[in-house]
Amino acid sequence: ETGVTQTPRHLVMGMTNKKSLKCEQHLGHNAMYWYKQSAKKPLELMFVYSLEERVENNSVPSRFSPECPNSSHLFLHLHTLQPEDSALYLCASSQDRGSPNIQYFGAGTRLSVL
Amino acid sequence: AQSVTQLDSQVPVFEEAPVELRCNYSSSVSVYLFWYVQYPNQGLQLLLKYLSGSTLVKGINGFEAEFNKSQTSFHLRKPSVHISDTAEYFCAVVSGGSYIPTFGRGTSLIVHP
């Protein structure tokens, strides 16, 4: 149990579907992150939320839409995705935004876009 | 700007043999260094970290790493590996001016019986 729970663990969707990924952390942390992990590429930081405010958006296409309703929950809303968006999406949390930034990861959602 | 290079994409080794996974970083300021491990179908978990002090850092599962400032390296070592150590290992750096870690591409450690 890592303290960060992601659902669903696997998701298959068509390019016209709308779906959402959910992340919940039970660690009392103030910062949460979305990463994209593709095979043999470095983790790509997508979004950062600190105290429910979005503080980073790394040029992510608008077909990905994050939401952070409170410091324990983070969502990633997906619509009209492309096959190249197939990847493992990881959620992480940290105590705050300051250094050193030790991150705690969920198990990820394996997304396949058909 | 900070960057991380993991020189080996895959390291095969026999059980009970020693292993070293290499990591080099570039940064113009002081750094914090991390190794994370990702087991199949799981997220990343912290293996060990260097923040300050002793350059030899011990982590979980018998792993250790040594911070070498002159060579800008933070190699991960284990004297005797087990089958259960088969996983993907990621090196990460956080520079003093940033709070976001930069991850390497990962090294796949494959332990054979």
mmCIF file of C-alpha atoms in Angstrom:
data_model
loop_
_atom_site.group_PDB
_atom_site.id
_atom_site.type_symbol
_atom_site.label_atom_id
_atom_site.label_comp_id
_atom_site.label_asym_id
_atom_site.label_seq_id
_atom_site.Cartn_x
_atom_site.Cartn_y
_atom_site.Cartn_z
ATOM 1 C CA GLU A 1 0.000 0.000 0.000
ATOM 2 C CA THR A 2 1.691 3.170 -1.169
ATOM 3 C CA GLY A 3 -0.933 5.583 0.088
ATOM 4 C CA VAL A 4 -1.756 6.697 -3.458
ATOM 5 C CA THR A 5 -4.602 4.858 -5.179
ATOM 6 C CA GLN A 6 -5.416 5.092 -8.866
ATOM 7 C CA THR A 7 -8.532 3.835 -10.628
ATOM 8 C CA PRO A 8 -9.133 2.225 -12.981
ATOM 9 C CA ARG A 9 -5.975 0.148 -13.351
ATOM 10 C CA HIS A 10 -6.701 -0.548 -17.007
ATOM 11 C CA LEU A 11 -8.756 1.416 -19.521
ATOM 12 C CA VAL A 12 -9.493 0.824 -23.184
ATOM 13 C CA MET A 13 -11.237 3.599 -25.038
ATOM 14 C CA GLY A 14 -12.054 4.651 -28.554
ATOM 15 C CA MET A 15 -10.957 7.981 -29.965
ATOM 16 C CA THR A 16 -14.440 9.458 -29.570
ATOM 17 C CA ASN A 17 -14.992 8.377 -25.965
ATOM 18 C CA LYS A 18 -14.840 10.492 -22.826
ATOM 19 C CA LYS A 19 -13.383 8.944 -19.707
ATOM 20 C CA SER A 20 -11.764 10.022 -16.451
ATOM 21 C CA LEU A 21 -8.831 8.753 -14.414
ATOM 22 C CA LYS A 22 -9.006 9.105 -10.653
ATOM 23 C CA CYS A 23 -6.255 9.452 -8.076
ATOM 24 C CA GLU A 24 -6.632 9.590 -4.303
ATOM 25 C CA GLN A 25 -3.867 10.070 -1.755
ATOM 26 C CA HIS A 26 -4.147 9.200 1.931
ATOM 27 C CA LEU A 27 -0.839 10.779 3.014
ATOM 28 C CA GLY A 28 -1.961 14.285 3.919
ATOM 29 C CA HIS A 29 0.153 15.760 1.126
ATOM 30 C CA ASN A 30 -0.404 19.169 -0.438
ATOM 31 C CA ALA A 31 0.951 18.613 -3.959
ATOM 32 C CA MET A 32 -0.231 16.158 -6.612
ATOM 33 C CA TYR A 33 1.097 15.323 -10.067
ATOM 34 C CA TRP A 34 0.133 13.586 -13.295
ATOM 35 C CA TYR A 35 2.856 11.862 -15.316
ATOM 36 C CA LYS A 36 2.771 10.006 -18.624
ATOM 37 C CA GLN A 37 5.043 6.969 -18.918
ATOM 38 C CA SER A 38 5.753 5.606 -22.387
ATOM 39 C CA ALA A 39 8.066 2.701 -23.098
ATOM 40 C CA LYS A 40 11.774 3.611 -22.803
ATOM 41 C CA LYS A 41 11.110 7.342 -22.493
ATOM 42 C CA PRO A 42 11.651 9.472 -19.415
ATOM 43 C CA LEU A 43 8.617 10.178 -17.324
ATOM 44 C CA GLU A 44 6.793 13.157 -18.786
ATOM 45 C CA LEU A 45 5.382 15.557 -16.235
ATOM 46 C CA MET A 46 1.921 16.682 -17.341
ATOM 47 C CA PHE A 47 0.374 18.686 -14.513
ATOM 48 C CA VAL A 48 1.171 19.802 -10.984
ATOM 49 C CA TYR A 49 -1.334 20.916 -8.386
ATOM 50 C CA SER A 50 -0.368 22.548 -5.122
ATOM 51 C CA LEU A 51 -3.074 23.179 -2.549
ATOM 52 C CA GLU A 52 -5.651 22.555 -5.265
ATOM 53 C CA GLU A 53 -4.194 25.206 -7.568
ATOM 54 C CA ARG A 54 -2.662 24.205 -10.887
ATOM 55 C CA VAL A 55 0.940 25.389 -10.893
ATOM 56 C CA GLU A 56 2.398 23.529 -13.872
ATOM 57 C CA ASN A 57 1.035 22.641 -17.280
ATOM 58 C CA ASN A 58 3.752 21.273 -19.524
ATOM 59 C CA SER A 59 2.274 22.022 -22.933
ATOM 60 C CA VAL A 60 -0.190 19.185 -22.636
ATOM 61 C CA PRO A 61 -2.844 18.955 -25.399
ATOM 62 C CA SER A 62 -6.270 20.201 -24.405
ATOM 63 C CA ARG A 63 -7.746 16.724 -24.863
ATOM 64 C CA PHE A 64 -6.307 16.115 -21.373
ATOM 65 C CA SER A 65 -8.098 18.120 -18.696
ATOM 66 C CA PRO A 66 -7.070 17.875 -15.026
ATOM 67 C CA GLU A 67 -9.238 18.599 -12.016
ATOM 68 C CA CYS A 68 -8.280 18.837 -8.357
ATOM 69 C CA PRO A 69 -11.397 19.315 -6.197
ATOM 70 C CA ASN A 70 -9.444 18.981 -2.925
ATOM 71 C CA SER A 71 -5.932 18.158 -1.770
ATOM 72 C CA SER A 72 -6.676 14.414 -1.609
ATOM 73 C CA HIS A 73 -8.203 13.885 -5.042
ATOM 74 C CA LEU A 74 -6.971 14.421 -8.564
ATOM 75 C CA PHE A 75 -8.711 13.600 -11.831
ATOM 76 C CA LEU A 76 -7.600 13.484 -15.430
ATOM 77 C CA HIS A 77 -10.473 13.886 -17.875
ATOM 78 C CA LEU A 78 -9.881 12.437 -21.328
ATOM 79 C CA HIS A 79 -11.697 13.156 -24.583
ATOM 80 C CA THR A 80 -11.024 12.575 -28.277
ATOM 81 C CA LEU A 81 -7.694 10.923 -27.571
ATOM 82 C CA GLN A 82 -5.267 9.681 -30.197
ATOM 83 C CA PRO A 83 -3.596 6.261 -30.396
ATOM 84 C CA GLU A 84 -0.267 7.864 -29.435
ATOM 85 C CA ASP A 85 -1.822 8.761 -26.084
ATOM 86 C CA SER A 86 -1.726 5.081 -25.136
ATOM 87 C CA ALA A 87 0.597 4.847 -22.125
ATOM 88 C CA LEU A 88 0.773 4.312 -18.383
ATOM 89 C CA TYR A 89 -0.537 7.358 -16.533
ATOM 90 C CA LEU A 90 0.940 7.789 -13.082
ATOM 91 C CA CYS A 91 -0.297 9.951 -10.273
ATOM 92 C CA ALA A 92 2.060 11.075 -7.528
ATOM 93 C CA SER A 93 1.911 13.217 -4.424
ATOM 94 C CA SER A 94 4.446 15.013 -2.247
ATOM 95 C CA GLN A 95 4.321 16.848 1.066
ATOM 96 C CA ASP A 96 4.597 20.171 -0.709
ATOM 97 C CA ARG A 97 6.288 21.790 -3.683
ATOM 98 C CA GLY A 98 9.548 22.529 -1.942
ATOM 99 C CA SER A 99 12.818 20.691 -2.341
ATOM 100 C CA PRO A 100 13.695 17.928 -1.658
ATOM 101 C CA ASN A 101 10.673 16.718 -3.485
ATOM 102 C CA ILE A 102 10.141 13.084 -2.522
ATOM 103 C CA GLN A 103 7.270 11.764 -4.554
ATOM 104 C CA TYR A 104 4.933 8.896 -3.758
ATOM 105 C CA PHE A 105 3.411 7.170 -6.764
ATOM 106 C CA GLY A 106 0.264 5.224 -7.437
ATOM 107 C CA ALA A 107 0.287 2.011 -9.454
ATOM 108 C CA GLY A 108 -0.911 3.796 -12.571
ATOM 109 C CA THR A 109 -3.669 3.434 -15.136
ATOM 110 C CA ARG A 110 -2.718 1.539 -18.287
ATOM 111 C CA LEU A 111 -4.568 3.355 -21.082
ATOM 112 C CA SER A 112 -5.085 1.940 -24.558
ATOM 113 C CA VAL A 113 -6.646 4.149 -27.217
ATOM 114 C CA LEU A 114 -8.064 2.263 -30.176
ATOM 115 C CA ALA B 1 18.803 23.138 -16.499
ATOM 116 C CA GLN B 2 19.022 19.673 -15.016
ATOM 117 C CA SER B 3 19.269 16.374 -16.856
ATOM 118 C CA VAL B 4 19.840 12.709 -16.062
ATOM 119 C CA THR B 5 21.526 10.045 -18.149
ATOM 120 C CA GLN B 6 21.151 6.367 -17.396
ATOM 121 C CA LEU B 7 23.791 4.787 -19.550
ATOM 122 C CA ASP B 8 22.351 1.274 -19.702
ATOM 123 C CA SER B 9 18.838 0.549 -20.877
ATOM 124 C CA GLN B 10 19.068 -3.086 -19.811
ATOM 125 C CA VAL B 11 21.366 -4.940 -17.390
ATOM 126 C CA PRO B 12 21.166 -8.743 -17.299
ATOM 127 C CA VAL B 13 22.822 -10.454 -14.355
ATOM 128 C CA PHE B 14 22.791 -13.836 -12.654
ATOM 129 C CA GLU B 15 21.321 -14.321 -9.214
ATOM 130 C CA GLU B 16 23.750 -13.642 -6.316
ATOM 131 C CA ALA B 17 26.080 -11.641 -8.593
ATOM 132 C CA PRO B 18 26.881 -7.985 -7.843
ATOM 133 C CA VAL B 19 25.332 -5.249 -9.953
ATOM 134 C CA GLU B 20 25.902 -1.566 -10.677
ATOM 135 C CA LEU B 21 23.389 0.655 -12.435
ATOM 136 C CA ARG B 22 24.905 3.866 -13.700
ATOM 137 C CA CYS B 23 23.486 7.360 -13.451
ATOM 138 C CA ASN B 24 25.056 10.661 -14.435
ATOM 139 C CA TYR B 25 23.473 14.044 -14.012
ATOM 140 C CA SER B 26 24.096 17.590 -15.108
ATOM 141 C CA SER B 27 23.233 20.625 -13.064
ATOM 142 C CA SER B 28 24.922 23.914 -12.358
ATOM 143 C CA VAL B 29 23.730 24.122 -8.771
ATOM 144 C CA SER B 30 23.440 21.870 -5.757
ATOM 145 C CA VAL B 31 21.389 18.747 -6.272
ATOM 146 C CA TYR B 32 19.271 16.189 -4.551
ATOM 147 C CA LEU B 33 19.469 12.716 -6.071
ATOM 148 C CA PHE B 34 17.074 9.784 -5.977
ATOM 149 C CA TRP B 35 16.711 6.225 -7.159
ATOM 150 C CA TYR B 36 13.214 4.853 -7.667
ATOM 151 C CA VAL B 37 12.251 1.259 -8.464
ATOM 152 C CA GLN B 38 9.237 0.134 -10.469
ATOM 153 C CA TYR B 39 8.178 -3.493 -10.203
ATOM 154 C CA PRO B 40 5.954 -4.955 -12.936
ATOM 155 C CA ASN B 41 2.448 -3.500 -12.928
ATOM 156 C CA GLN B 42 3.251 -1.100 -10.112
ATOM 157 C CA GLY B 43 4.100 2.554 -9.694
ATOM 158 C CA LEU B 44 7.495 3.929 -8.726
ATOM 159 C CA GLN B 45 8.702 3.682 -5.140
ATOM 160 C CA LEU B 46 11.642 5.403 -3.518
ATOM 161 C CA LEU B 47 14.699 3.176 -3.142
ATOM 162 C CA LEU B 48 17.093 5.731 -1.658
ATOM 163 C CA LYS B 49 17.963 9.399 -1.707
ATOM 164 C CA TYR B 50 20.929 11.733 -1.317
ATOM 165 C CA LEU B 51 20.113 15.088 0.251
ATOM 166 C CA SER B 52 23.335 16.060 2.027
ATOM 167 C CA GLY B 53 26.027 14.646 4.300
ATOM 168 C CA SER B 54 27.626 11.264 3.706
ATOM 169 C CA THR B 55 28.118 10.524 0.036
ATOM 170 C CA LEU B 56 27.361 6.826 0.556
ATOM 171 C CA VAL B 57 23.651 6.320 0.887
ATOM 172 C CA LYS B 58 21.961 3.091 1.922
ATOM 173 C CA GLY B 59 18.448 2.234 0.828
ATOM 174 C CA ILE B 60 15.910 -0.535 1.047
ATOM 175 C CA ASN B 61 16.466 -4.126 -0.082
ATOM 176 C CA GLY B 62 20.259 -3.965 0.326
ATOM 177 C CA PHE B 63 20.861 -1.293 -2.309
ATOM 178 C CA GLU B 64 23.281 1.583 -1.881
ATOM 179 C CA ALA B 65 24.478 4.480 -4.007
ATOM 180 C CA GLU B 66 27.420 6.840 -3.921
ATOM 181 C CA PHE B 67 27.253 10.513 -4.773
ATOM 182 C CA ASN B 68 30.362 11.601 -6.671
ATOM 183 C CA LYS B 69 30.303 15.340 -7.235
ATOM 184 C CA SER B 70 33.474 15.498 -9.319
ATOM 185 C CA GLN B 71 32.151 12.877 -11.734
ATOM 186 C CA THR B 72 28.530 14.049 -11.438
ATOM 187 C CA SER B 73 27.443 10.480 -10.849
ATOM 188 C CA PHE B 74 25.106 8.611 -8.520
ATOM 189 C CA HIS B 75 25.555 4.933 -9.346
ATOM 190 C CA LEU B 76 23.390 2.287 -7.681
ATOM 191 C CA ARG B 77 24.948 -0.920 -6.384
ATOM 192 C CA LYS B 78 23.990 -4.170 -4.745
ATOM 193 C CA PRO B 79 26.559 -6.822 -3.769
ATOM 194 C CA SER B 80 24.275 -9.805 -4.382
ATOM 195 C CA VAL B 81 21.033 -9.622 -6.344
ATOM 196 C CA HIS B 82 17.919 -11.769 -6.060
ATOM 197 C CA ILE B 83 15.361 -12.798 -8.640
ATOM 198 C CA SER B 84 12.925 -10.434 -6.899
ATOM 199 C CA ASP B 85 15.153 -7.462 -7.791
ATOM 200 C CA THR B 86 14.043 -7.766 -11.409
ATOM 201 C CA ALA B 87 12.464 -4.383 -12.088
ATOM 202 C CA GLU B 88 12.905 -1.011 -13.783
ATOM 203 C CA TYR B 89 15.158 1.438 -11.953
ATOM 204 C CA PHE B 90 14.939 5.208 -12.391
ATOM 205 C CA CYS B 91 17.461 7.825 -11.364
ATOM 206 C CA ALA B 92 16.116 11.319 -10.671
ATOM 207 C CA VAL B 93 17.617 14.710 -9.851
ATOM 208 C CA VAL B 94 16.190 17.827 -8.256
ATOM 209 C CA SER B 95 18.298 20.983 -8.501
ATOM 210 C CA GLY B 96 18.313 23.694 -5.888
ATOM 211 C CA GLY B 97 16.373 26.078 -8.084
ATOM 212 C CA SER B 98 13.582 23.653 -8.983
ATOM 213 C CA TYR B 99 11.191 21.436 -7.104
ATOM 214 C CA ILE B 100 10.300 19.130 -9.974
ATOM 215 C CA PRO B 101 12.422 15.987 -10.365
ATOM 216 C CA THR B 102 13.895 15.103 -13.732
ATOM 217 C CA PHE B 103 13.880 11.362 -14.347
ATOM 218 C CA GLY B 104 16.192 9.263 -16.469
ATOM 219 C CA ARG B 105 14.912 6.840 -19.091
ATOM 220 C CA GLY B 106 15.240 3.905 -16.722
ATOM 221 C CA THR B 107 17.381 0.775 -16.566
ATOM 222 C CA SER B 108 15.767 -2.618 -16.736
ATOM 223 C CA LEU B 109 17.505 -5.012 -14.326
ATOM 224 C CA ILE B 110 16.933 -8.623 -15.305
ATOM 225 C CA VAL B 111 18.092 -11.221 -12.799
ATOM 226 C CA HIS B 112 18.490 -14.749 -14.159
ATOM 227 C CA PRO B 113 18.501 -17.877 -12.000
#
